[in-house]
Every structure is written in C-alpha cells, then in structure tokens.
Amino acid sequence: MRNRWNILAFTVLGLVFVGMSVYLIVHPDRTGVVPNYRNASTHWWASQNIYVSGTHGFLYAPSFAVLFTPFNLIQPAVLGEIIWRLFGFGLFGWALWKLARVLNTQHGRLGITAPT
C-alpha cells in the first residue's frame, strides 16, 4: 500500500469485516444464507438432493456446494462462517487492488474519469 487512500480503503474494509464477525459471534443464529450452503455441501457428500422446493434454499450450481466443503468442515459453524467471509473480503480487496493496477492510476488509487 503506497498511499493514504489505500490504507483508508483497506482499513474501512477491515472494520466492516470485524463488525460483521462480532455480529456473528453475538448472534450466531442470524447468519443469512450460509446455512443453505452448509446443508447443500453436507447433502452433496451424502449423495442427497441439494435443492429444496420453493424459492428459498440453495440456488447455485452443484460445484459451489463442493467448493464450500472446507468451510463446512470447520467447527464451530460460526467460525467457519467467519473464515468464509474473510475469504470473500480478501477476494474483494484483491479485486479492487487489481482493478486499480489495471487502470494504471497514480499510486494505485482508483479514479474514474468521464469522457467530455
């Protein structure tokens, strides 16, 4: 990180992650869609149907259930979810950093200019 904008951006990203993690620890029963991921992964390895009827539940490709398996194996479940979110935040941060480099902006700062 070469300048204060990068430091600020990654600090904010880190604070959001910490806030989400604390919320998950305090309210482990309010985890959103991750229980659907866990159920799909468990059902996949048990050779059971990973999809439930209706509009809620696991709505992704079967390969995602397989890819989620390492996070499903982590116990307690809330720790697996925190690590899952850390993985997602890490990918998001890496993508932002890579986008800034691709755009070749000054000091890696992401700037958008409109054509005039």
Tab-separated table of C-alpha atoms in Angstrom:
chain	number	residue	atom	x	y	z
A	1	MET	CA	0.000	0.000	0.000
A	2	ARG	CA	1.638	3.124	-1.237
A	3	ASN	CA	-0.571	5.930	-0.050
A	4	ARG	CA	-3.146	7.005	2.484
A	5	TRP	CA	-6.116	6.272	0.195
A	6	ASN	CA	-5.155	2.618	0.008
A	7	ILE	CA	-4.648	2.497	3.755
A	8	LEU	CA	-8.020	4.158	4.326
A	9	ALA	CA	-9.831	1.814	1.923
A	10	PHE	CA	-8.387	-1.350	3.431
A	11	THR	CA	-8.939	-0.036	6.966
A	12	VAL	CA	-12.622	0.541	6.208
A	13	LEU	CA	-12.867	-2.909	4.621
A	14	GLY	CA	-11.217	-4.418	7.705
A	15	LEU	CA	-13.537	-2.567	10.091
A	16	VAL	CA	-16.601	-3.779	8.197
A	17	PHE	CA	-15.261	-7.338	8.405
A	18	VAL	CA	-14.593	-7.042	12.146
A	19	GLY	CA	-18.078	-5.611	12.689
A	20	MET	CA	-19.676	-8.477	10.764
A	21	SER	CA	-17.606	-11.021	12.678
A	22	VAL	CA	-18.585	-9.576	16.060
A	23	TYR	CA	-22.232	-9.584	14.981
A	24	LEU	CA	-21.967	-13.265	14.000
A	25	ILE	CA	-20.395	-14.155	17.342
A	26	VAL	CA	-23.098	-12.293	19.281
A	27	HIS	CA	-25.961	-13.565	17.070
A	28	PRO	CA	-24.837	-16.955	15.684
A	29	ASP	CA	-28.420	-17.833	14.718
A	30	ARG	CA	-28.694	-14.892	12.281
A	31	THR	CA	-26.264	-15.953	9.592
A	32	GLY	CA	-28.177	-15.288	6.394
A	33	VAL	CA	-27.759	-17.820	3.594
A	34	VAL	CA	-24.714	-19.706	4.887
A	35	PRO	CA	-26.847	-22.477	6.471
A	36	ASN	CA	-28.129	-23.182	2.945
A	37	TYR	CA	-24.522	-23.532	1.754
A	38	ARG	CA	-23.744	-25.878	4.659
A	39	ASN	CA	-26.804	-28.034	4.014
A	40	ALA	CA	-26.038	-28.262	0.308
A	41	SER	CA	-22.438	-29.270	0.983
A	42	THR	CA	-23.494	-31.887	3.527
A	43	HIS	CA	-26.190	-33.257	1.226
A	44	TRP	CA	-23.789	-33.388	-1.720
A	45	TRP	CA	-21.340	-35.619	0.117
A	46	ALA	CA	-24.219	-37.799	1.373
A	47	SER	CA	-25.433	-38.234	-2.243
A	48	GLN	CA	-28.693	-36.482	-1.405
A	49	ASN	CA	-30.589	-33.775	-3.274
A	50	ILE	CA	-29.007	-30.379	-2.561
A	51	TYR	CA	-32.032	-28.409	-3.750
A	52	VAL	CA	-35.228	-27.897	-1.783
A	53	SER	CA	-38.538	-26.994	-3.365
A	54	GLY	CA	-39.570	-23.357	-3.303
A	55	THR	CA	-37.764	-20.102	-3.874
A	56	HIS	CA	-35.523	-20.248	-0.809
A	57	GLY	CA	-32.648	-22.556	-0.145
A	58	PHE	CA	-29.597	-23.433	-2.176
A	59	LEU	CA	-29.899	-21.755	-5.589
A	60	TYR	CA	-26.404	-22.224	-7.013
A	61	ALA	CA	-24.532	-24.659	-9.225
A	62	PRO	CA	-23.646	-28.002	-7.608
A	63	SER	CA	-19.943	-27.197	-7.909
A	64	PHE	CA	-20.420	-24.415	-5.355
A	65	ALA	CA	-21.577	-26.954	-2.762
A	66	VAL	CA	-18.326	-28.846	-3.334
A	67	LEU	CA	-16.218	-25.676	-3.162
A	68	PHE	CA	-17.859	-24.714	0.135
A	69	THR	CA	-16.879	-28.047	1.742
A	70	PRO	CA	-13.694	-26.841	3.525
A	71	PHE	CA	-15.688	-24.078	5.241
A	72	ASN	CA	-18.436	-26.549	6.126
A	73	LEU	CA	-15.943	-28.781	7.927
A	74	ILE	CA	-14.789	-26.014	10.291
A	75	GLN	CA	-16.392	-26.221	13.714
A	76	PRO	CA	-17.944	-24.363	15.422
A	77	ALA	CA	-20.082	-23.340	12.474
A	78	VAL	CA	-19.798	-19.630	13.282
A	79	LEU	CA	-16.004	-19.863	12.932
A	80	GLY	CA	-16.415	-21.485	9.521
A	81	GLU	CA	-18.704	-18.646	8.504
A	82	ILE	CA	-16.251	-16.005	9.700
A	83	ILE	CA	-13.464	-17.668	7.708
A	84	TRP	CA	-15.809	-17.898	4.685
A	85	ARG	CA	-16.454	-14.160	4.949
A	86	LEU	CA	-12.735	-13.468	5.407
A	87	PHE	CA	-12.132	-15.356	2.167
A	88	GLY	CA	-14.799	-13.252	0.422
A	89	PHE	CA	-13.467	-9.982	1.814
A	90	GLY	CA	-9.951	-10.988	0.800
A	91	LEU	CA	-11.047	-11.702	-2.761
A	92	PHE	CA	-12.940	-8.406	-2.897
A	93	GLY	CA	-9.921	-6.459	-1.626
A	94	TRP	CA	-7.621	-8.231	-4.069
A	95	ALA	CA	-10.020	-7.475	-6.947
A	96	LEU	CA	-10.118	-3.774	-6.038
A	97	TRP	CA	-6.327	-3.663	-5.836
A	98	LYS	CA	-6.008	-5.477	-9.172
A	99	LEU	CA	-8.558	-3.174	-10.825
A	100	ALA	CA	-6.609	-0.136	-9.673
A	101	ARG	CA	-3.440	-1.609	-11.178
A	102	VAL	CA	-5.186	-2.472	-14.446
A	103	LEU	CA	-6.460	1.077	-14.739
A	104	ASN	CA	-2.888	2.193	-14.046
A	105	THR	CA	-3.901	5.088	-11.864
A	106	GLN	CA	-1.482	7.231	-9.947
A	107	HIS	CA	-0.199	5.423	-6.842
A	108	GLY	CA	-2.705	2.625	-7.378
A	109	ARG	CA	-5.628	4.877	-6.421
A	110	LEU	CA	-8.839	4.041	-8.218
A	111	GLY	CA	-10.049	7.064	-10.143
A	112	ILE	CA	-12.753	7.255	-12.754
A	113	THR	CA	-12.885	9.998	-15.354
A	114	ALA	CA	-15.803	10.637	-17.644
A	115	PRO	CA	-15.126	11.473	-21.285
A	116	THR	CA	-16.007	15.060	-22.115
